[in-house]
Coordinates of C-alpha atoms and ligand atoms in Angstrom, one line a residue:
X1 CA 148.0 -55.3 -56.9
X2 CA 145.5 -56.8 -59.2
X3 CA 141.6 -57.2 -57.5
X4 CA 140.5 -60.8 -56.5
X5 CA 138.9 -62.6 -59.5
X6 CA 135.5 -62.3 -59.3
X7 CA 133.7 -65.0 -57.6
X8 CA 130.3 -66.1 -59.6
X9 CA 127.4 -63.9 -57.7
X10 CA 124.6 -66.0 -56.1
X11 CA 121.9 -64.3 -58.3
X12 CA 119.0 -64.4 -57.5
X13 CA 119.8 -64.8 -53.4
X14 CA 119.4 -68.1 -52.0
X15 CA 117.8 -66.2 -48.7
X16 CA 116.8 -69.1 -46.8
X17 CA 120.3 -70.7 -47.1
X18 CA 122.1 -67.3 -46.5
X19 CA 119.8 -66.9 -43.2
X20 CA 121.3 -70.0 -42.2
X21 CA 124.8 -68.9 -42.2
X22 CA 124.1 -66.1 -39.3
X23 CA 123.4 -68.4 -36.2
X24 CA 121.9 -65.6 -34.2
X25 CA 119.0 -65.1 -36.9
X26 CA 117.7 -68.3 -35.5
X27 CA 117.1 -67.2 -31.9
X28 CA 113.6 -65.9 -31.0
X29 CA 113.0 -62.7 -29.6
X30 CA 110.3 -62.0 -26.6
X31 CA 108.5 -65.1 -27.8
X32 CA 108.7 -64.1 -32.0
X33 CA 111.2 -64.7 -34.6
X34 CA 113.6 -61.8 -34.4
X35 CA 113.2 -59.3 -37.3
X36 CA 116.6 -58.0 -36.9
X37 CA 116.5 -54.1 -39.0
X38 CA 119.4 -51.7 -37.1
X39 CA 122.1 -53.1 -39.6
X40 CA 123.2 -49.5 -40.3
X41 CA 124.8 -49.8 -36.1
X42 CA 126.2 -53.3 -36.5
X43 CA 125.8 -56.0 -38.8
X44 CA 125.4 -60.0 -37.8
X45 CA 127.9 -62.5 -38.1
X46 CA 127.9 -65.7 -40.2
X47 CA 129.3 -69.0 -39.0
X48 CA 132.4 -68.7 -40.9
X49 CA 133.7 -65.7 -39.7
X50 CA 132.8 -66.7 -36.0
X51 CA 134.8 -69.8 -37.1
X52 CA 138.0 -68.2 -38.1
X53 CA 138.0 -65.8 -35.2
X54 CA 137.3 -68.9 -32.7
X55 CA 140.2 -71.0 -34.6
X56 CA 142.6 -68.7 -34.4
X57 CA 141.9 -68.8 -30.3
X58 CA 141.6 -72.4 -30.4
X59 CA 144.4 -73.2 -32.2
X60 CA 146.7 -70.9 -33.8
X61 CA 147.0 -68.4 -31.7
X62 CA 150.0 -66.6 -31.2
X63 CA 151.3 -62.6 -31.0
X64 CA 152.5 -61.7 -34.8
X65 CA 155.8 -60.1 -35.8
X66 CA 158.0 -61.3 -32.7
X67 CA 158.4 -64.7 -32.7
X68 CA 160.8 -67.0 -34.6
X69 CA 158.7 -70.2 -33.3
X70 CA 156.5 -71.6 -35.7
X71 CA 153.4 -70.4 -34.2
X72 CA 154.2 -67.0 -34.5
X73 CA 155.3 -67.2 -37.6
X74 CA 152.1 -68.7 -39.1
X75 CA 150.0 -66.2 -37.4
X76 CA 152.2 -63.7 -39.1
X77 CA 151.6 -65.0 -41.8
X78 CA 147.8 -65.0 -41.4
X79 CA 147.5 -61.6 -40.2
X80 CA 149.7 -60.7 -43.6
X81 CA 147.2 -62.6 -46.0
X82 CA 144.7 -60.7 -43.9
X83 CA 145.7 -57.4 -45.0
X84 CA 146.7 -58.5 -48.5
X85 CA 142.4 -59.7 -49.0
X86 CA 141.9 -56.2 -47.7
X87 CA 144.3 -54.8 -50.5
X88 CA 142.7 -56.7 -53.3
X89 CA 138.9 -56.4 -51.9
X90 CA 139.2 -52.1 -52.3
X91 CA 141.6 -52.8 -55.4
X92 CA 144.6 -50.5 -53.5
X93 CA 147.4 -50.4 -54.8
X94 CA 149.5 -52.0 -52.6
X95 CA 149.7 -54.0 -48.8
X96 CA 151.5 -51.0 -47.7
X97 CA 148.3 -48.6 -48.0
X98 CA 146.1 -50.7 -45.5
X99 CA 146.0 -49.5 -41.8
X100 CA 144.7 -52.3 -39.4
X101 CA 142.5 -49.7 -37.0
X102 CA 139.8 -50.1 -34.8
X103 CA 137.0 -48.8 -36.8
X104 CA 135.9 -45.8 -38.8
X105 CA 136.4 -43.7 -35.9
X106 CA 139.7 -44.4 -35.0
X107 CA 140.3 -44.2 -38.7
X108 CA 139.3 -41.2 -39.2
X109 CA 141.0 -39.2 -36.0
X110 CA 144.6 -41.6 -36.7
X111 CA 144.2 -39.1 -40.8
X112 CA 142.6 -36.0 -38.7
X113 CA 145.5 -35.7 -36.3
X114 CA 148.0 -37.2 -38.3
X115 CA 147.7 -35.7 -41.8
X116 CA 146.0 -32.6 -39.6
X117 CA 149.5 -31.9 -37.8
X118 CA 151.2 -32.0 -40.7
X119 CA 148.9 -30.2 -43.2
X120 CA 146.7 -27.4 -41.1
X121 CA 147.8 -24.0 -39.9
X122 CA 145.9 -21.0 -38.8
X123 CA 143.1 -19.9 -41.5
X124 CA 143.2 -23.2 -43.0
X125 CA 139.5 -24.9 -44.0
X126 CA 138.8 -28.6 -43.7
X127 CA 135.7 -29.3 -45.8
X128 CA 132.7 -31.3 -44.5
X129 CA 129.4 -32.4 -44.6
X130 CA 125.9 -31.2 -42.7
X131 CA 125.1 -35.3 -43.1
X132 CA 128.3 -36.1 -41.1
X133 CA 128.2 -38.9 -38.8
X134 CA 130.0 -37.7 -35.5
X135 CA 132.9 -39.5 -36.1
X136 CA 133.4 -37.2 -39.6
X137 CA 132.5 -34.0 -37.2
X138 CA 134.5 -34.1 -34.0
X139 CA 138.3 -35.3 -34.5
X140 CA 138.0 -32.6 -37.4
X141 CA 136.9 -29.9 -35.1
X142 CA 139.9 -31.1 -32.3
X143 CA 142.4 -31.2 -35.6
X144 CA 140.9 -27.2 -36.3
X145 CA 141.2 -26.3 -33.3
X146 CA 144.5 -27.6 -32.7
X147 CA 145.3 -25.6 -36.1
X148 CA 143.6 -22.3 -35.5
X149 CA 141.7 -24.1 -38.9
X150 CA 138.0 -23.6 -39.5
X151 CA 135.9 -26.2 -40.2
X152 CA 133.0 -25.5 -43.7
X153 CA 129.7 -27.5 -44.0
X154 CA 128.1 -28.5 -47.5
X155 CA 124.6 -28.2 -46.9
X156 CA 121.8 -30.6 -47.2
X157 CA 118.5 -29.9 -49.5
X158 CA 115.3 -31.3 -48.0
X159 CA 115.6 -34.3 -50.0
X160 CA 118.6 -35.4 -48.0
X161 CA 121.2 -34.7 -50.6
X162 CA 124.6 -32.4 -50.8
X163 CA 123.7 -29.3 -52.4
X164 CA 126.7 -29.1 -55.1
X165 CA 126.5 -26.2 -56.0
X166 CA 127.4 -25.0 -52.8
X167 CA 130.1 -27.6 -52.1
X168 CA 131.4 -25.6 -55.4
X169 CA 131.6 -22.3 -53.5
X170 CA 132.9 -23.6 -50.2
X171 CA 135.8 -24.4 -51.5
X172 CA 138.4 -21.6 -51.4
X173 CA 142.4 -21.4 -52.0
X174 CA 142.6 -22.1 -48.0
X175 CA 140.5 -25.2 -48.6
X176 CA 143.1 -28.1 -47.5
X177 CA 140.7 -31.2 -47.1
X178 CA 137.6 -32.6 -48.1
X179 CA 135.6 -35.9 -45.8
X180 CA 132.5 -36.5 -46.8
X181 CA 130.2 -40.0 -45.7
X182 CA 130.0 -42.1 -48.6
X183 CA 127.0 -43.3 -47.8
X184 CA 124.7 -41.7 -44.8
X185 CA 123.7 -43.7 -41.9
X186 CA 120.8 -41.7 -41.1
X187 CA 118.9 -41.1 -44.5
X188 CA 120.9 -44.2 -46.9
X189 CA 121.7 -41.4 -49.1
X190 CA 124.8 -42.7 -51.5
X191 CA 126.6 -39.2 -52.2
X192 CA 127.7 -38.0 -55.3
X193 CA 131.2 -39.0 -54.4
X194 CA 132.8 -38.9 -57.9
X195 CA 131.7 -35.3 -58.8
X196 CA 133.0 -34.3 -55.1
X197 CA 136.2 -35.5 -55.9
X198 CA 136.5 -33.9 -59.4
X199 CA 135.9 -30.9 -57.5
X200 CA 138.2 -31.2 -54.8
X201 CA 141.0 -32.7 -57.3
X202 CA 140.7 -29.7 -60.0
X203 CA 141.7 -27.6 -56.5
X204 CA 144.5 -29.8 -55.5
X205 CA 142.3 -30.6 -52.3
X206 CA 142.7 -34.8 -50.9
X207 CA 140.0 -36.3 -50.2
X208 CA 138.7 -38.9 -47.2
X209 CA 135.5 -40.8 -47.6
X210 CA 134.0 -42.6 -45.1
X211 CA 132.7 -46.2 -46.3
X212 CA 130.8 -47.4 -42.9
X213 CA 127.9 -47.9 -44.5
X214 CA 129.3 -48.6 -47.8
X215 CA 131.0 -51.7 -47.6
X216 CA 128.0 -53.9 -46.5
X217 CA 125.9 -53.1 -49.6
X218 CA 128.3 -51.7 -52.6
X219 CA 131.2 -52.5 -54.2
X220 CA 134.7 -50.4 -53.1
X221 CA 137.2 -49.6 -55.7
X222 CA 139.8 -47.0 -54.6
X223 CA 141.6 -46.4 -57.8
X224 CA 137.9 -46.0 -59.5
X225 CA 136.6 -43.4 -56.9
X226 CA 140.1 -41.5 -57.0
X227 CA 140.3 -40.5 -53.1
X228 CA 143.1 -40.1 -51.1
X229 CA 141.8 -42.1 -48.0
X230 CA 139.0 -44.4 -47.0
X231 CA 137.9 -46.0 -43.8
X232 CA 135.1 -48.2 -42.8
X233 CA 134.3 -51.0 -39.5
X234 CA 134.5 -54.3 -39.9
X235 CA 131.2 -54.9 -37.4
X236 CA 129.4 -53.1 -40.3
X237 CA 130.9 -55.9 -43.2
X238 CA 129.4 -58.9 -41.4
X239 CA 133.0 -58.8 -39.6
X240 CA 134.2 -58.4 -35.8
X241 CA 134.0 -55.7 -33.6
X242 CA 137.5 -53.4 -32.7
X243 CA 138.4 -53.9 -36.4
X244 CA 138.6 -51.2 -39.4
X245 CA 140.7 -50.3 -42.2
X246 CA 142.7 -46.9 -43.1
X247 CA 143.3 -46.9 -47.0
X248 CA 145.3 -44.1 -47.7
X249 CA 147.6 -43.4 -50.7
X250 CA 150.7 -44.4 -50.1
X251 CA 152.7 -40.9 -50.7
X252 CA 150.2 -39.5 -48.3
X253 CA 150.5 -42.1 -45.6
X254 CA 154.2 -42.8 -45.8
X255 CA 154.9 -38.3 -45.5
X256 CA 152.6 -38.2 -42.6
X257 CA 153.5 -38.7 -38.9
X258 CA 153.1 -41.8 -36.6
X259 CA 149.5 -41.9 -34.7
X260 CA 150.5 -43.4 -31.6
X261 CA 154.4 -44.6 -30.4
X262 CA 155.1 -48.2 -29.0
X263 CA 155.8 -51.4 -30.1
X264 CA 155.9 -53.1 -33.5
X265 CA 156.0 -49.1 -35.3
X266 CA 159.6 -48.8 -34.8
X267 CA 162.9 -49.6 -36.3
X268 CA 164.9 -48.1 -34.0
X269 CA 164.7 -47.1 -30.4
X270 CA 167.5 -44.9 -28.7
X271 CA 166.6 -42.1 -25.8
X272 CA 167.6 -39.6 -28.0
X273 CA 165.7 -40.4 -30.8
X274 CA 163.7 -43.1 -33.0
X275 CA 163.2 -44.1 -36.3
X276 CA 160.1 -45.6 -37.5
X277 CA 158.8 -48.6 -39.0
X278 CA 158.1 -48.6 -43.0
X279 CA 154.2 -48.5 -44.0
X280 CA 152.0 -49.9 -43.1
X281 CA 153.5 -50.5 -39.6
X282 CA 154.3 -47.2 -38.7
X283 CA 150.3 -46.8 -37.9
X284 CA 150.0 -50.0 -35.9
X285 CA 151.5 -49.6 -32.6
X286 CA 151.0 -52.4 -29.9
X287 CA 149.7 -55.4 -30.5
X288 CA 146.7 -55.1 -33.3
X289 CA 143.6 -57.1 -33.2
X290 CA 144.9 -60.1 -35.4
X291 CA 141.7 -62.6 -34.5
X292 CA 139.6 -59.2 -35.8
X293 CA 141.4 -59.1 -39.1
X294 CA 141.5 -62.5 -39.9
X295 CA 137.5 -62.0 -39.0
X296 CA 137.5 -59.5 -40.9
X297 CA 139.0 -61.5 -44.1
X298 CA 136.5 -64.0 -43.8
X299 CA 133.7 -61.6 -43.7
X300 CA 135.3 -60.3 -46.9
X301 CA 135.3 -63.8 -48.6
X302 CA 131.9 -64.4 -47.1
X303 CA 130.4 -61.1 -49.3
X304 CA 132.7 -61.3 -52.0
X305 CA 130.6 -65.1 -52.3
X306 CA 127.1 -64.0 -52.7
X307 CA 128.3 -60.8 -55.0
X308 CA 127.3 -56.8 -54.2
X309 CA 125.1 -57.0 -57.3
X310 CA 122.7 -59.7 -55.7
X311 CA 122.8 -58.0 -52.5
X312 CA 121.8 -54.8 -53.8
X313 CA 119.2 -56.3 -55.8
X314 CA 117.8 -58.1 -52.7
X315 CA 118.3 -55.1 -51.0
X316 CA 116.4 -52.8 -53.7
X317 CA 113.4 -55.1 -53.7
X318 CA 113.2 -54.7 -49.7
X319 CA 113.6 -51.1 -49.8
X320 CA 111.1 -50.7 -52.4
X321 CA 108.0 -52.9 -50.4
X322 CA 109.3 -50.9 -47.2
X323 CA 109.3 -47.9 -48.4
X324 CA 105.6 -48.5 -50.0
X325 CA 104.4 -49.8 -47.4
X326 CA 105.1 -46.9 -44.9
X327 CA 103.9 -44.3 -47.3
X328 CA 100.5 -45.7 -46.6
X329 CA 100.5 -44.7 -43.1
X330 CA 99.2 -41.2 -42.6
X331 CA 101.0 -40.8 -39.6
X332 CA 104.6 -41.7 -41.0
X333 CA 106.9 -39.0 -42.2
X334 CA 110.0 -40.2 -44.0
X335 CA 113.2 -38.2 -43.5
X336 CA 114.4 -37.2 -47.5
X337 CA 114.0 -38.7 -50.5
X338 CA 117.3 -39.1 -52.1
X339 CA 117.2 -40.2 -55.6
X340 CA 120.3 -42.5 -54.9
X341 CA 120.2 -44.9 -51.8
X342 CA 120.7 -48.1 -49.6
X343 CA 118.5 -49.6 -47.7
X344 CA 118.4 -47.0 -44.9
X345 CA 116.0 -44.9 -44.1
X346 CA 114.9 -42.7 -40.5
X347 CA 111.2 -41.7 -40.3
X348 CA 109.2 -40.3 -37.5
X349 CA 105.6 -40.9 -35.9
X350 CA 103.2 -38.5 -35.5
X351 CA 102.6 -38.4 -31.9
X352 CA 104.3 -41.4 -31.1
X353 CA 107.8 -40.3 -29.6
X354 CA 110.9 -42.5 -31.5
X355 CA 112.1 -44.0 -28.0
X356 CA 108.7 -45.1 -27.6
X357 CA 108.3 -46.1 -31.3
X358 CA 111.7 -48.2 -30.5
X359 CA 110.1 -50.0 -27.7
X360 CA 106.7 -50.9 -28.7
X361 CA 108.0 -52.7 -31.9
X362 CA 110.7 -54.7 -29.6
X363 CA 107.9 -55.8 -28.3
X364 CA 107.2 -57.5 -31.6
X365 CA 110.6 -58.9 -31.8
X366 CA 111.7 -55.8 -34.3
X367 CA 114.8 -54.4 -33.7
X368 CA 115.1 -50.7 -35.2
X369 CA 117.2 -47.6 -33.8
X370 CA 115.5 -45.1 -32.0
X371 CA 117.6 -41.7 -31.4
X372 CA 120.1 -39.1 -33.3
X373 CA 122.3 -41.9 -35.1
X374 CA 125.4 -40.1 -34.0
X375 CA 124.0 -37.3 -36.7
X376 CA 122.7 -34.6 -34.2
X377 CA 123.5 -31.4 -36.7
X378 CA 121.1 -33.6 -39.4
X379 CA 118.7 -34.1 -37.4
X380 CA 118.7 -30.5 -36.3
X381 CA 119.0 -29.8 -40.0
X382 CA 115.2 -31.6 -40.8
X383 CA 113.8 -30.2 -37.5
X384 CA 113.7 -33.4 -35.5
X385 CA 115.5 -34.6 -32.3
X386 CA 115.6 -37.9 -33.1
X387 CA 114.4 -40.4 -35.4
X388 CA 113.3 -44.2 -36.1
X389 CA 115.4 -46.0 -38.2
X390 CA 115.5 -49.2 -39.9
X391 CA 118.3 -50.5 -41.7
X392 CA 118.9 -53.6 -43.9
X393 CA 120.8 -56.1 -44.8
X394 CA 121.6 -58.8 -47.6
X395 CA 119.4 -61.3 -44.8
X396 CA 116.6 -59.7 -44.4
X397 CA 113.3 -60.6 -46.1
X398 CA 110.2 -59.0 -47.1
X399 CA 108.3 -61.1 -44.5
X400 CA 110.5 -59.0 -42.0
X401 CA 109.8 -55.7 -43.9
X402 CA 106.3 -56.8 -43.9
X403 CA 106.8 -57.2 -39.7
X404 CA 108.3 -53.2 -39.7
X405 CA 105.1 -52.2 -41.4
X406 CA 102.7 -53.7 -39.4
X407 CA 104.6 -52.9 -36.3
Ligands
LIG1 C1 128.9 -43.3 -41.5 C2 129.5 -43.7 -40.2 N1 130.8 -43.3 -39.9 C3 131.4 -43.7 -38.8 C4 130.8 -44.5 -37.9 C5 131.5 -45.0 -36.7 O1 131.9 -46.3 -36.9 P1 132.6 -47.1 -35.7 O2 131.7 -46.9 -34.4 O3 132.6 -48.5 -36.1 O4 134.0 -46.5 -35.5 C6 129.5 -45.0 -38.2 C7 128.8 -45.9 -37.3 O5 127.6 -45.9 -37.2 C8 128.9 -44.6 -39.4 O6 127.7 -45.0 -39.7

């Protein structure tokens, strides 16, 4: 399948009319504008993708894939366009390599247990990282464990980055996965993804990467990164929560086993036995979240409207007057200094503990994330229990960064 054309990017960003798409931005917060900065957790919504998930209630709605009435069918039909925007927006190479999931976690267990039972035995290695969110930690260790498989960490440096070198020597002939985070939620460090992969390819090794805090600030192209599977949240791409995408290569997906067994993955049903559904189907059992994916389209055409390259530029230009600004304060330590980033970042406050850190800038109307970001072996990693960090996004403004500071 061929990627979207390119719609023209909104360069420079028109920020006042993009803040006007996100109705919440507009409500104040303990008697200030709200300065809205944990975008790394969730991301806001604009008016259009509220729109289509409230339209489809309002007046489409129907349960896909079992009617022959006409309402049905043209949800069917939406929640088929859905997946085919999906397709184009990560360039796959087909309708039949996207997985309507949940999110990024259930994304990544539905590939851990899946392609785990399947591929793991005793002695086997699955290949992580020490910047791991949890999500890339835990259904690996169950999948191990399950295996009698060992799970090996690539270390961090102080500046927040993979230490390639020893990502080189961790792998061994009993190496049978790599997952690595894209982009870290904690530090905003973008790893060097398309070196990992060379590495793990020249070994014969597949590859997962976890895009949650990709998607919202760089372009996705699976065929260019060369990975084998990769997941992110819709509530992280301006789109609903209890939505996410599995991209997996479609030899992968289609030799692996079913997730879970119900409805709509079948094709046929007897008490001795069944027979399952072709790709992607076989992965969506029950009834899937079709007012989340035709959110989650919308969301896509929303971003795909203002362009990643004026989004990162926007983003760039925050980052930099944040990041400036905070290295004036005596008492602020920044967490790493990776040379290649988003606009995410954890620091810490001498003497000032993060929870309370949290609450004294809610005060202001900030909203920043106070604790272990789901990343509790990083933080033990830099020493710290728990962090502050603030996260942005393409509606932010340096009047807000300005607000983080002085907070
Ligand atoms: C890098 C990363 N992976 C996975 C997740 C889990 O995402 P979700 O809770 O949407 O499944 C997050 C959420 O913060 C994340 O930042």
């Amino acid at each position: 399948m061929k990627p979207a054309p390119a719609l023209p990017a909104a360069q420079p960003l028109d920020i006042v009319r993009v803040r006007e798409d996100f109705p919440l931005l507009g409500r104040p917060m303990r008697g200030r504008p709200l300065v809205y900065l944990d975008n790394a957790n969730s991301t806001q919504k604009p008016r259009s993708v509220i729109d289509a998930t409230s339209r489809f209630y309002s007046e489409q709605y129907a349960n896909i894939h079992r009617g022959v009435y006409f309402l049905s069918q043209e949800a069917t039909e939406a929640y088929d366009r859905a997946r085919a925007r999906v397709a184009a927006f990560l360039n796959a190479s087909s309708v039949r390599e996207i997985v309507f999931v949940r999110g990024t976690t259930e994304a990544i267990n539905l590939v851990a247990s899946s392609w785990g039972r399947g591929n793991l035995g005793p002695g086997d290695e699955v290949l992580i990282s020490a910047m791991e969110h949890h999500s890339g930690i835990v259904p690996w260790q169950m999948a191990c464990r399950a295996a009698g498989a060992h799970l090996r960490v690539i270390p961090v440096d102080d500046d927040g980055e993979l230490i390639l070198e020893e990502a080189e020597r961790l792998f061994t002939s009993r190496t049978k996965i790599l997952s690595v985070i894209h982009v870290s939620n904690a530090l905003g460090t973008v790893n060097p993804v398309g070196a990992l992969v060379a590495m793990a390819r020249s070994r014969g090794v597949p590859v997962l990467l976890d895009g949650a805090q990709t998607i919202s600030h760089r372009a996705v192209d699976v065929q260019d990164l060369g990975c084998d599977f990769y997941v992110f949240s819709g509530h992280k791409l301006f789109g609903p929560t209890g939505i996410g995408v599995l991209w997996g290569r479609e030899a992968l997906l289609d030799a692996m086993p079913p997730y879970q067994g119900g409805g709509n993955m079948i094709e046929l049903v007897t008490f001795e036995t069944t027979t399952y559904a072709p790709l992607p189907y076989k992965f969506e059992a029950g009834t899937t979240n079709i007012a989340g994916t035709l959110g989650l389209a919308s969301a896509i055409d929303y971003v795909a409207g203002i362009g990643y390259d004026a989004i990162a530029a926007h983003e760039r230009k925050l980052l930099d007057r944040l990041l400036g600004g905070l290295s004036t304060i005596p008492q602020v330590r920044l967490i790493g200094n990776p040379k290649e980033r988003v606009g995410v970042f954890s620091m810490t406050v001498d003497g000032v503990h993060p929870h309370d850190a949290g609450t004294i800038l809610d005060l202001e109307g900030i909203a920043v994330r106070a604790g272990h970001h789901c990343v509790q072996p990083l933080m033990a990693r830099f020493g710290v229990p728990a962090t502050i960090r603030a996260s942005l996004a393409l509606y932010n403004t340096v009047e807000e960064c300005d607000a983080l500071v002085a907070g």
